[in-house]
Amino acid sequence: MIKAILVFNNHGKPRLSKFYQYFDESLQQQIIKETFQLVSKRDDNVCNFLEGGSLIGGSDYKLIYRHYATLYFVFCVDSSESELGILDLIQVFVETLDKCFENVCELDLIFHADAVHHILSELVMGGMVLQTNMNDIITRIEDQNKLIKQESGISAAPARAVSVVKSMNIPQQIKDIKLPDLPQAIKDLKF
Amino acid sequence: MALKKVKGNFERMFDKNLTDLVRGIRNNKDNEAKYIAQCIEEIKQELRQDNINVKCNAVAKLTYIQMLGYDISWAGFNIIEVMSSSRFTCKRIGYLAASQCFHPDSELLMLTTNMIRKDLNSQNQYDAGVALSGLSCFISPDLSRDLANDIMTLMSSTKPYLRMKAVLMMYKVFLRYPEALRPAFPKLKEKLEDPDPGVQSAAVNVICELARKNPKNYLPLAPVFFKLMTTSTNNWMLIKIIKLFGALTPLEPRLGKKLIEPLTNLIHSTSAMSLLYECINTVIAVLISISSGMPNHSASIQLCVQKLRILIVDSDQNLKYLGLLAMSKILKTHPKSVQTHKDLILACLDDKDESIRLRALDLLYGMVSKKNLMEIVKRLLGHMERAEGSAYRDELLYKVIEICAQSSYLYVTNFEWYMTVLVELIQLEAGSKHGRLIAEQLLDVAIRVPVVRQFAVNEMTNLLDTFAVSTQSNSMYEVLYAAAWIVGEFSGELADTERTLNILLRPRKLPGHIQGVYVQNVIKLFARLATTCLELQDMPGIVRLCDHVLEKLQHFNGSNDIEVQERANSACMLIEMLRKQLTQPEEASTGSIPPMAIEIVQEMALLFAGELIPVAPKAQRKVPLPDGLDLDEWINAPPPDDASSTSSEHDKDELFVSAVHDGNDATGGGGGGNGSHSGVKRRKSLELTPEQLERQRMARLIEQSNNPHYLKSTPNSASAAIGNSSNNSNADQYDNIDDIPITELPLDIEGVAALRVGITKRSDKYLKEQQEAAAHSKDAKKKHKKSKKSKKSKNKVAYNSSSESDAEPKIVHIVNTTLDMPEGVTLSDSEDKDGKYDPNDPHRALDIELDMAAFEAPARSSKTASASGKESVNAQIGSAASESMVPETGAMLSKKGKKSKEKTRGEHKTCKAQAQSQPDSVPDLIDTGSSPCRTATDNGNNNNNNNTAPSHVEHSQHLKKKKREKRAHKSSKLTNDEATANTLGSTTIIDVGETSAAHPEGDVSAAVDAKAHKKKHKKDKSQHKEKRTHKSPASEYEQPMGISTPSKEIF
């Protein structure tokens, strides 16, 4: 089982945190912080395994991480996972991100944290490895993105149609309507 | 209405979306908290609106904010609203938010049941997929119960994507709702043979997780897994299966025998390091489980060790680490094989990587011998000086002590050296958390090794003198406890008792329990000094001593700690009593010491006279519990003030316990290092008068003589008592020894014998040490080596033989010998040591580590479920559907299955005619794979078949299964062909594995295979990319992002 997946940068700023066991927010932050402290003082040429100690779960758990440029990808796993297997999983994850974002960089993770989550959910589900084949993962993600595009097409269509019919001069309309007042009025009506 | 919609869209244009939020946070680095608070206010506004898209946007932002550590559970309702949207876009955002912030105890979850059910049954597989992903993170027992059926239905969905997710989901359901396991298990098992490899892999994954917690229920699946193992090419799945076998083999050694060959083949053939490593691990597990010698046993071990050596010498630190990790598993059962690689392991001690050094340290435990112990310890001390990070230093300290103390100091030849090492550790590691451990060691050595006491007391005096208690946070001050006790207890050995007394009396800020020991030992030292004065007839000296101690004890009188106060007061009273006698006017004039004073001093000295005898911690167990004695029953109703009613013995106990009160249970026994020998306490509580003692003694004697279960005094102590009987108070004292059950004396005698042998070897010892001293150059520790003695073990022979050969006998000693212990060390003592190391075994720890709530529940259910599992296995084996599978697997097994002759013979008996045409392996397989299922059926019929008569069981089993076998026989013609086909198949597997290695961009198996390739590839790639980034201007992103320059680095 994977207990947590953390991505943070060289300064310890979290870029993605996924806990497969419940911790409250402050504890999560503490775990991220401690993990960062553990991982960041290690050289790049040392091994990628770390005994997590008391951090999460105790002696049965290991931290397995990889460091790519500015980002650390840390998986906290128990003894049922193969160490080298998880290292490869991290690689698959990063390569998938690379494919999905086209030359992924930290900024992609910052601004598309949700997308990263969606990608991750195709690799790991509830702490168990779901899919390790990158092509399959990418197919799933593309399918879902297509679905989203379709939906936004459908749902945006009536709105677009309405707006086109109503007026071509939308900016003017906005000014005329005095937007700030109207929502307030609506709110007043309702509540 | 339309207007409203339009307006909604307009508003959205001005709403902050997630990107704006992130950007905003980055622009407000200095007052991030304030900015986020403001954003949360905005989000609250947005959540109040009707437009689902607005809400969706708000929830997306909340998910981001949650990652930064803000609680968003207040938005639970809104998250559910978004989840329930019919649009996939919203749904996905909603489920993501839910998976991040909901947890199984969230009360809101009960609102979601129907919504999630709707999603699970949605036509769109991605709706269901997203729901499953989210649900897996927050599923509660209620949801599990309500949705178990829906998820089970999904397990037979036509879409592999959903089947895969549903299978994994079931594991979460089992955890929360164990009752689901039983009905779901047959289906789960079916999925092991799913046409889609992903689903197959998921099912393996789930069963591995289940079996890890309760392996024996999954033994019946062994044949299925065996088949998968020999046919699959998915390395990911193979790893899981091999890991599972590692968990199963301890329960079924016959399975292990079957596994050795295919695993060995895999080890030889695979190029995937991860698979190789897991194979080695499982082979090790198999070899551990097969305790009885197998002919090719040592060959397998050699192969493993050889392969591990390759891993360890690899330049890849990860492989090195794992190699050492696996080595430590072998070390436990086959220390000799590992010892041949001592050079390698010692080299790893100097590795720059801390994780690797730690693993090498683990192995060091098996590497030491009498010859190299000092050198290794010196090296470790050197590491300790250089090492950074308290955790690693602590670990080093612990290891130093562990390797020295193992098997009752088997490898320590010079205890003065060891004492010095301990003192050095104290000085080196003032911040360590292992103070207590060192204290235990000091006590243990001082008590067990009488000859080192003189050296010890003087070392301890120096320690007491110089040790500075810095912070309260660390535990090193615990050593003062041991030091004070040692100087007091063995005060006879002190060179300058007065100096030591003054050191103890020095007012210092120390924890109460240590001050208490100080006071107690001040009295001991006082008694010692007073006795000396008495002998010298030094009246002024004794008066001065009394005044001095009385004055200094005032510091302790005022202590906040009640224990210290009480002891100090008692001590003061005692000394004042003496002082009063000394100042009797009529006696003072004569200048001689008054007789009453002499008596008091003698009595005081007697309080502390007598020798401590180590008693095994388990000694008490040898005392049978008398009939009719209920230890849980109150002897007297618990009185409100028990202080007055407790016996004097109880008083002593309390006194004693409170000395170690501060949670210091381990140092208990007033000197029982590791609690391995509770000190035999013979001192009286101060309040008792000789008359009281006499009364109690008589009462005890009567009681003892009437009690058949009471351990009579052993000859040793009895004769001692007789010898001293002329002296009343001496007799008292020995009676007190008698009344403590010591059962270990026979062993004690053995130990004494060992000691005597050791003494005769003393001269040899000097020689040896000189040689060593010459060999190993001088260092700080060595100067203490001139030493008079150290216990020489019986390994004299080993010493005379070559250095290499002395490694041989010591391995034997690790396990059982305690003979070379200085004092009567009991066998149970070594048992205790073993017990102490075992918890370090990761697998053992694993059992305990599990979340008990989650664990017990599945355990309970899986018992029932396993019944169903067994039934299903039976059904499967019996059914025509499985026939094809069974013989096929059997054929694969047949290669080595033929070895087991007795089974074959049984087979011949039962299926005479069949035996010729049918491969032996069919029943063989059944025996192995389905033995629990066999017992299950046996139990159904009668319970008289059990494991003690396996062949009989097999026999009757064969009769019962004749029908099945006949059916199997039908297909047996196929088996031979299949056997060859399978051999071919397995070779092709290998081929496939190798070819996939050639394609680094392939699937995971390829990824696993091509680790090395890929690494290089990746490195090149990232370098390449970095170059690219450096070329591209950093301003590519929008200006406000201060960090954009440094952070726009590419992987």
PDB file of N, CA and C in Angstrom, chain A residues 1 17-18 22 25 29 42 45-49 51 57 69 78-80 85 88 91 94 98 103 105 110 118 122 125-126 132 140 143-144 147 151 159 162 190, chain B residues 6 9 22 26 50 67 69 88-89 92 99-100 103 124 126 136 161 165 172 209 212 236 240 243 317-318 321 353 355 359 846 849 1004 1008 1018 1025 1028 1048 1051:
ATOM      1  N   MET A   1       0.832  -1.206   0.000  1.00  0.00           N
ATOM      2  CA  MET A   1       0.000   0.000   0.000  1.00  0.00           C
ATOM      3  C   MET A   1       0.863   1.251   0.000  1.00  0.00           C
ATOM      4  N   SER A  17      -0.206  17.002  -2.756  1.00  0.00           N
ATOM      5  CA  SER A  17      -0.180  16.110  -1.606  1.00  0.00           C
ATOM      6  C   SER A  17      -1.384  15.202  -1.669  1.00  0.00           C
ATOM      7  N   LYS A  18      -1.110  13.935  -1.581  1.00  0.00           N
ATOM      8  CA  LYS A  18      -2.216  12.980  -1.627  1.00  0.00           C
ATOM      9  C   LYS A  18      -1.999  11.992  -0.487  1.00  0.00           C
ATOM     10  N   TYR A  22      -6.290   9.215   6.452  1.00  0.00           N
ATOM     11  CA  TYR A  22      -6.695  10.553   6.842  1.00  0.00           C
ATOM     12  C   TYR A  22      -5.761  11.152   7.888  1.00  0.00           C
ATOM     13  N   GLU A  25      -5.392  18.659   8.439  1.00  0.00           N
ATOM     14  CA  GLU A  25      -4.561  19.521   7.596  1.00  0.00           C
ATOM     15  C   GLU A  25      -3.247  19.900   8.264  1.00  0.00           C
ATOM     16  N   GLN A  29       0.535  19.092   6.899  1.00  0.00           N
ATOM     17  CA  GLN A  29       1.594  20.070   6.655  1.00  0.00           C
ATOM     18  C   GLN A  29       2.857  19.673   7.400  1.00  0.00           C
ATOM     19  N   ARG A  42      19.600  15.141   1.709  1.00  0.00           N
ATOM     20  CA  ARG A  42      20.320  14.032   1.083  1.00  0.00           C
ATOM     21  C   ARG A  42      20.902  14.451  -0.260  1.00  0.00           C
ATOM     22  N   ASN A  45      23.349  11.757  -5.087  1.00  0.00           N
ATOM     23  CA  ASN A  45      23.957  10.472  -5.455  1.00  0.00           C
ATOM     24  C   ASN A  45      23.847   9.419  -4.356  1.00  0.00           C
ATOM     25  N   VAL A  46      22.924   9.611  -3.447  1.00  0.00           N
ATOM     26  CA  VAL A  46      22.702   8.570  -2.447  1.00  0.00           C
ATOM     27  C   VAL A  46      21.441   7.795  -2.820  1.00  0.00           C
ATOM     28  N   CYS A  47      21.160   6.761  -2.075  1.00  0.00           N
ATOM     29  CA  CYS A  47      20.046   5.925  -2.502  1.00  0.00           C
ATOM     30  C   CYS A  47      18.713   6.624  -2.252  1.00  0.00           C
ATOM     31  N   ASN A  48      17.696   6.143  -2.916  1.00  0.00           N
ATOM     32  CA  ASN A  48      16.415   6.833  -2.914  1.00  0.00           C
ATOM     33  C   ASN A  48      15.440   6.302  -1.871  1.00  0.00           C
ATOM     34  N   PHE A  49      15.969   5.560  -0.925  1.00  0.00           N
ATOM     35  CA  PHE A  49      15.087   5.022   0.101  1.00  0.00           C
ATOM     36  C   PHE A  49      15.439   5.638   1.441  1.00  0.00           C
ATOM     37  N   GLU A  51      14.131   5.420   5.579  1.00  0.00           N
ATOM     38  CA  GLU A  51      13.189   4.907   6.560  1.00  0.00           C
ATOM     39  C   GLU A  51      12.458   6.091   7.175  1.00  0.00           C
ATOM     40  N   GLY A  57       3.227   6.088  10.069  1.00  0.00           N
ATOM     41  CA  GLY A  57       3.086   4.635  10.114  1.00  0.00           C
ATOM     42  C   GLY A  57       4.132   3.857  10.863  1.00  0.00           C
ATOM     43  N   ALA A  69      15.140  17.965 -11.014  1.00  0.00           N
ATOM     44  CA  ALA A  69      15.350  19.414 -11.071  1.00  0.00           C
ATOM     45  C   ALA A  69      14.886  20.084  -9.795  1.00  0.00           C
ATOM     46  N   ASP A  78       4.464   0.974   2.335  1.00  0.00           N
ATOM     47  CA  ASP A  78       4.756  -0.046   3.336  1.00  0.00           C
ATOM     48  C   ASP A  78       5.499  -1.204   2.679  1.00  0.00           C
ATOM     49  N   SER A  79       5.708  -2.255   3.440  1.00  0.00           N
ATOM     50  CA  SER A  79       6.617  -3.294   2.960  1.00  0.00           C
ATOM     51  C   SER A  79       5.988  -4.186   1.896  1.00  0.00           C
ATOM     52  N   SER A  80       4.725  -3.981   1.588  1.00  0.00           N
ATOM     53  CA  SER A  80       4.152  -4.825   0.542  1.00  0.00           C
ATOM     54  C   SER A  80       4.501  -4.312  -0.848  1.00  0.00           C
ATOM     55  N   GLY A  85      10.163  -1.181  -7.711  1.00  0.00           N
ATOM     56  CA  GLY A  85       8.919  -0.993  -8.457  1.00  0.00           C
ATOM     57  C   GLY A  85       8.366   0.400  -8.262  1.00  0.00           C
ATOM     58  N   ASP A  88      10.180   2.951 -10.163  1.00  0.00           N
ATOM     59  CA  ASP A  88       9.757   2.973 -11.555  1.00  0.00           C
ATOM     60  C   ASP A  88       8.405   3.633 -11.710  1.00  0.00           C
ATOM     61  N   GLN A  91       8.854   7.174 -11.891  1.00  0.00           N
ATOM     62  CA  GLN A  91       9.328   7.513 -13.233  1.00  0.00           C
ATOM     63  C   GLN A  91       8.159   7.554 -14.217  1.00  0.00           C
ATOM     64  N   VAL A  94       6.144  10.697 -13.645  1.00  0.00           N
ATOM     65  CA  VAL A  94       6.780  11.906 -14.162  1.00  0.00           C
ATOM     66  C   VAL A  94       6.757  11.917 -15.682  1.00  0.00           C
ATOM     67  N   ASP A  98       5.036  14.554 -18.104  1.00  0.00           N
ATOM     68  CA  ASP A  98       5.814  15.160 -19.174  1.00  0.00           C
ATOM     69  C   ASP A  98       5.046  15.107 -20.486  1.00  0.00           C
ATOM     70  N   ASN A 103       6.698  18.762 -21.889  1.00  0.00           N
ATOM     71  CA  ASN A 103       7.845  19.328 -21.168  1.00  0.00           C
ATOM     72  C   ASN A 103       7.411  19.937 -19.842  1.00  0.00           C
ATOM     73  N   CYS A 105       7.126  21.294 -16.199  1.00  0.00           N
ATOM     74  CA  CYS A 105       8.034  21.992 -15.304  1.00  0.00           C
ATOM     75  C   CYS A 105       7.257  22.301 -14.031  1.00  0.00           C
ATOM     76  N   ILE A 110       2.221  23.832 -10.506  1.00  0.00           N
ATOM     77  CA  ILE A 110       1.660  24.876  -9.654  1.00  0.00           C
ATOM     78  C   ILE A 110       0.281  25.291 -10.153  1.00  0.00           C
ATOM     79  N   HIS A 118      -5.648  14.503 -11.235  1.00  0.00           N
ATOM     80  CA  HIS A 118      -6.418  13.603 -12.095  1.00  0.00           C
ATOM     81  C   HIS A 118      -5.501  12.572 -12.749  1.00  0.00           C
ATOM     82  N   GLU A 122      -5.139   8.139 -12.074  1.00  0.00           N
ATOM     83  CA  GLU A 122      -5.131   7.039 -13.045  1.00  0.00           C
ATOM     84  C   GLU A 122      -3.987   6.066 -12.778  1.00  0.00           C
ATOM     85  N   MET A 125      -4.825   4.297  -7.035  1.00  0.00           N
ATOM     86  CA  MET A 125      -6.174   4.477  -6.535  1.00  0.00           C
ATOM     87  C   MET A 125      -6.245   3.976  -5.102  1.00  0.00           C
ATOM     88  N   GLY A 126      -6.600   4.880  -4.228  1.00  0.00           N
ATOM     89  CA  GLY A 126      -6.758   4.498  -2.822  1.00  0.00           C
ATOM     90  C   GLY A 126      -5.522   3.837  -2.243  1.00  0.00           C
ATOM     91  N   THR A 132       0.121   0.872 -14.631  1.00  0.00           N
ATOM     92  CA  THR A 132       1.519   1.260 -14.721  1.00  0.00           C
ATOM     93  C   THR A 132       1.951   1.450 -16.164  1.00  0.00           C
ATOM     94  N   ARG A 140      -6.525   7.145 -21.068  1.00  0.00           N
ATOM     95  CA  ARG A 140      -7.614   7.457 -20.126  1.00  0.00           C
ATOM     96  C   ARG A 140      -7.723   8.968 -19.920  1.00  0.00           C
ATOM     97  N   ASP A 143      -9.129  10.676 -22.937  1.00  0.00           N
ATOM     98  CA  ASP A 143     -10.576  10.425 -23.028  1.00  0.00           C
ATOM     99  C   ASP A 143     -11.338  11.397 -22.128  1.00  0.00           C
ATOM    100  N   GLN A 144     -10.835  11.525 -20.914  1.00  0.00           N
ATOM    101  CA  GLN A 144     -11.547  12.378 -19.966  1.00  0.00           C
ATOM    102  C   GLN A 144     -11.480  13.837 -20.390  1.00  0.00           C
ATOM    103  N   LEU A 147     -13.957  14.470 -22.955  1.00  0.00           N
ATOM    104  CA  LEU A 147     -15.290  14.551 -22.346  1.00  0.00           C
ATOM    105  C   LEU A 147     -15.529  15.955 -21.802  1.00  0.00           C
ATOM    106  N   GLU A 151     -18.271  18.704 -22.953  1.00  0.00           N
ATOM    107  CA  GLU A 151     -19.229  19.271 -22.000  1.00  0.00           C
ATOM    108  C   GLU A 151     -19.195  20.780 -22.028  1.00  0.00           C
ATOM    109  N   ALA A 159     -25.401  29.368 -23.615  1.00  0.00           N
ATOM    110  CA  ALA A 159     -25.043  30.672 -23.074  1.00  0.00           C
ATOM    111  C   ALA A 159     -24.516  31.564 -24.180  1.00  0.00           C
ATOM    112  N   VAL A 162     -27.339  32.656 -26.406  1.00  0.00           N
ATOM    113  CA  VAL A 162     -28.141  33.708 -25.779  1.00  0.00           C
ATOM    114  C   VAL A 162     -27.419  35.034 -25.876  1.00  0.00           C
ATOM    115  N   LYS A 190     -33.071  36.814  -2.220  1.00  0.00           N
ATOM    116  CA  LYS A 190     -33.050  35.404  -1.810  1.00  0.00           C
ATOM    117  C   LYS A 190     -32.888  35.204  -0.309  1.00  0.00           C
TER     118      LYS A 190
ATOM    119  N   VAL B   6     -27.093  34.241 -18.423  1.00  0.00           N
ATOM    120  CA  VAL B   6     -26.084  35.082 -19.054  1.00  0.00           C
ATOM    121  C   VAL B   6     -25.285  35.792 -17.983  1.00  0.00           C
ATOM    122  N   ASN B   9     -22.782  33.755 -16.415  1.00  0.00           N
ATOM    123  CA  ASN B   9     -21.567  33.605 -17.199  1.00  0.00           C
ATOM    124  C   ASN B   9     -20.707  34.859 -17.146  1.00  0.00           C
ATOM    125  N   VAL B  22      -3.861  31.006  -7.708  1.00  0.00           N
ATOM    126  CA  VAL B  22      -2.461  30.607  -7.558  1.00  0.00           C
ATOM    127  C   VAL B  22      -1.566  31.808  -7.807  1.00  0.00           C
ATOM    128  N   ARG B  26       0.985  33.686  -5.188  1.00  0.00           N
ATOM    129  CA  ARG B  26       2.404  33.883  -5.482  1.00  0.00           C
ATOM    130  C   ARG B  26       2.791  35.358  -5.422  1.00  0.00           C
ATOM    131  N   ASP B  50     -26.187  30.324  -6.993  1.00  0.00           N
ATOM    132  CA  ASP B  50     -26.891  29.156  -7.510  1.00  0.00           C
ATOM    133  C   ASP B  50     -26.122  28.432  -8.600  1.00  0.00           C
ATOM    134  N   MET B  67      -4.432  22.070   0.086  1.00  0.00           N
ATOM    135  CA  MET B  67      -3.065  21.553  -0.011  1.00  0.00           C
ATOM    136  C   MET B  67      -2.106  22.425   0.793  1.00  0.00           C
ATOM    137  N   GLY B  69      -2.721  23.647   3.531  1.00  0.00           N
ATOM    138  CA  GLY B  69      -2.869  23.391   4.957  1.00  0.00           C
ATOM    139  C   GLY B  69      -4.079  24.052   5.595  1.00  0.00           C
ATOM    140  N   PHE B  88     -19.575  16.012 -16.017  1.00  0.00           N
ATOM    141  CA  PHE B  88     -18.362  15.315 -15.629  1.00  0.00           C
ATOM    142  C   PHE B  88     -17.322  16.299 -15.081  1.00  0.00           C
ATOM    143  N   THR B  89     -17.245  17.464 -15.702  1.00  0.00           N
ATOM    144  CA  THR B  89     -16.266  18.464 -15.271  1.00  0.00           C
ATOM    145  C   THR B  89     -16.427  18.760 -13.792  1.00  0.00           C
ATOM    146  N   ARG B  92     -15.880  15.684 -11.432  1.00  0.00           N
ATOM    147  CA  ARG B  92     -14.480  15.335 -11.193  1.00  0.00           C
ATOM    148  C   ARG B  92     -13.873  16.273 -10.148  1.00  0.00           C
ATOM    149  N   SER B  99     -12.098  13.705  -2.027  1.00  0.00           N
ATOM    150  CA  SER B  99     -11.047  12.749  -1.680  1.00  0.00           C
ATOM    151  C   SER B  99      -9.953  13.411  -0.859  1.00  0.00           C
ATOM    152  N   GLN B 100      -9.811  14.728  -1.023  1.00  0.00           N
ATOM    153  CA  GLN B 100      -8.765  15.415  -0.269  1.00  0.00           C
ATOM    154  C   GLN B 100      -9.208  15.756   1.155  1.00  0.00           C
ATOM    155  N   HIS B 103     -13.137  12.169   5.176  1.00  0.00           N
ATOM    156  CA  HIS B 103     -12.510  10.983   5.728  1.00  0.00           C
ATOM    157  C   HIS B 103     -13.613  10.088   6.275  1.00  0.00           C
ATOM    158  N   ASN B 124     -21.708   6.446 -18.345  1.00  0.00           N
ATOM    159  CA  ASN B 124     -20.370   6.902 -18.697  1.00  0.00           C
ATOM    160  C   ASN B 124     -19.360   6.240 -17.775  1.00  0.00           C
ATOM    161  N   TYR B 126     -16.425   6.952 -17.208  1.00  0.00           N
ATOM    162  CA  TYR B 126     -15.573   7.877 -16.472  1.00  0.00           C
ATOM    163  C   TYR B 126     -16.281   8.476 -15.266  1.00  0.00           C
ATOM    164  N   SER B 136     -12.528   5.701  -3.002  1.00  0.00           N
ATOM    165  CA  SER B 136     -11.462   4.899  -2.402  1.00  0.00           C
ATOM    166  C   SER B 136     -10.735   5.663  -1.305  1.00  0.00           C
ATOM    167  N   TYR B 161     -11.638  -1.064 -17.654  1.00  0.00           N
ATOM    168  CA  TYR B 161     -11.274   0.079 -16.822  1.00  0.00           C
ATOM    169  C   TYR B 161     -12.047   0.054 -15.506  1.00  0.00           C
ATOM    170  N   LYS B 165     -10.851  -0.907 -11.557  1.00  0.00           N
ATOM    171  CA  LYS B 165     -11.055  -0.005 -10.427  1.00  0.00           C
ATOM    172  C   LYS B 165     -11.938  -0.648  -9.361  1.00  0.00           C
ATOM    173  N   LYS B 172     -10.806  -1.799  -0.278  1.00  0.00           N
ATOM    174  CA  LYS B 172     -11.183  -0.758   0.679  1.00  0.00           C
ATOM    175  C   LYS B 172     -12.504  -1.127   1.354  1.00  0.00           C
ATOM    176  N   GLU B 209      -2.629  -7.893  -0.699  1.00  0.00           N
ATOM    177  CA  GLU B 209      -2.843  -7.066   0.490  1.00  0.00           C
ATOM    178  C   GLU B 209      -3.603  -7.846   1.555  1.00  0.00           C
ATOM    179  N   ARG B 212      -1.371 -10.580   3.049  1.00  0.00           N
ATOM    180  CA  ARG B 212      -0.288 -10.080   3.880  1.00  0.00           C
ATOM    181  C   ARG B 212      -0.733 -10.057   5.337  1.00  0.00           C
ATOM    182  N   TRP B 236       5.364  -6.312 -12.948  1.00  0.00           N
ATOM    183  CA  TRP B 236       4.722  -5.687 -11.797  1.00  0.00           C
ATOM    184  C   TRP B 236       3.928  -6.725 -11.012  1.00  0.00           C
ATOM    185  N   LYS B 240       4.474  -8.810  -7.226  1.00  0.00           N
ATOM    186  CA  LYS B 240       3.445  -8.957  -6.191  1.00  0.00           C
ATOM    187  C   LYS B 240       3.254 -10.424  -5.831  1.00  0.00           C
ATOM    188  N   LYS B 243       6.142 -11.731  -3.893  1.00  0.00           N
ATOM    189  CA  LYS B 243       6.061 -11.227  -2.517  1.00  0.00           C
ATOM    190  C   LYS B 243       5.021 -12.028  -1.731  1.00  0.00           C
ATOM    191  N   GLN B 317      23.330   3.181  -5.860  1.00  0.00           N
ATOM    192  CA  GLN B 317      23.171   3.159  -4.406  1.00  0.00           C
ATOM    193  C   GLN B 317      21.902   2.415  -3.986  1.00  0.00           C
ATOM    194  N   ASN B 318      20.893   2.495  -4.836  1.00  0.00           N
ATOM    195  CA  ASN B 318      19.643   1.834  -4.491  1.00  0.00           C
ATOM    196  C   ASN B 318      19.828   0.329  -4.404  1.00  0.00           C
ATOM    197  N   TYR B 321      21.785  -0.600  -1.361  1.00  0.00           N
ATOM    198  CA  TYR B 321      20.938  -0.557  -0.167  1.00  0.00           C
ATOM    199  C   TYR B 321      20.088  -1.815  -0.053  1.00  0.00           C
ATOM    200  N   ASP B 353      26.621   7.343   1.971  1.00  0.00           N
ATOM    201  CA  ASP B 353      25.164   7.356   2.098  1.00  0.00           C
ATOM    202  C   ASP B 353      24.754   6.802   3.459  1.00  0.00           C
ATOM    203  N   SER B 355      21.837   5.910   4.642  1.00  0.00           N
ATOM    204  CA  SER B 355      20.949   4.740   4.637  1.00  0.00           C
ATOM    205  C   SER B 355      21.759   3.470   4.482  1.00  0.00           C
ATOM    206  N   ARG B 359      22.266   0.244   7.070  1.00  0.00           N
ATOM    207  CA  ARG B 359      22.026  -1.163   6.729  1.00  0.00           C
ATOM    208  C   ARG B 359      23.273  -2.004   7.007  1.00  0.00           C
ATOM    209  N   LEU B 846       5.816  -6.144  11.271  1.00  0.00           N
ATOM    210  CA  LEU B 846       4.723  -5.949  10.339  1.00  0.00           C
ATOM    211  C   LEU B 846       3.408  -6.449  10.912  1.00  0.00           C
ATOM    212  N   GLU B 849       2.351  -3.965  13.525  1.00  0.00           N
ATOM    213  CA  GLU B 849       2.159  -2.599  13.053  1.00  0.00           C
ATOM    214  C   GLU B 849       0.745  -2.333  12.546  1.00  0.00           C
ATOM    215  N   VAL B1004       5.412  -0.807 -18.117  1.00  0.00           N
ATOM    216  CA  VAL B1004       6.173  -0.801 -16.874  1.00  0.00           C
ATOM    217  C   VAL B1004       7.170  -1.922 -16.825  1.00  0.00           C
ATOM    218  N   VAL B1008      10.710  -1.385 -15.861  1.00  0.00           N
ATOM    219  CA  VAL B1008      11.452  -2.044 -14.800  1.00  0.00           C
ATOM    220  C   VAL B1008      12.727  -2.634 -15.376  1.00  0.00           C
ATOM    221  N   LYS B1018      17.211   9.243 -19.219  1.00  0.00           N
ATOM    222  CA  LYS B1018      16.567  10.344 -18.520  1.00  0.00           C
ATOM    223  C   LYS B1018      17.571  11.434 -18.225  1.00  0.00           C
ATOM    224  N   LYS B1025      17.214  19.084 -21.628  1.00  0.00           N
ATOM    225  CA  LYS B1025      16.145  20.031 -21.362  1.00  0.00           C
ATOM    226  C   LYS B1025      16.665  21.239 -20.619  1.00  0.00           C
ATOM    227  N   ARG B1028      18.049  23.552 -22.795  1.00  0.00           N
ATOM    228  CA  ARG B1028      17.009  24.285 -23.504  1.00  0.00           C
ATOM    229  C   ARG B1028      16.470  25.417 -22.651  1.00  0.00           C
ATOM    230  N   LYS B1048      11.362  27.699 -13.458  1.00  0.00           N
ATOM    231  CA  LYS B1048      11.069  27.184 -14.797  1.00  0.00           C
ATOM    232  C   LYS B1048      12.197  26.267 -15.232  1.00  0.00           C
ATOM    233  N   PHE B1051      12.249  19.061 -15.755  1.00  0.00           N
ATOM    234  CA  PHE B1051      12.721  17.821 -15.120  1.00  0.00           C
ATOM    235  C   PHE B1051      13.964  17.336 -15.834  1.00  0.00           C
TER     236      PHE B1051
END
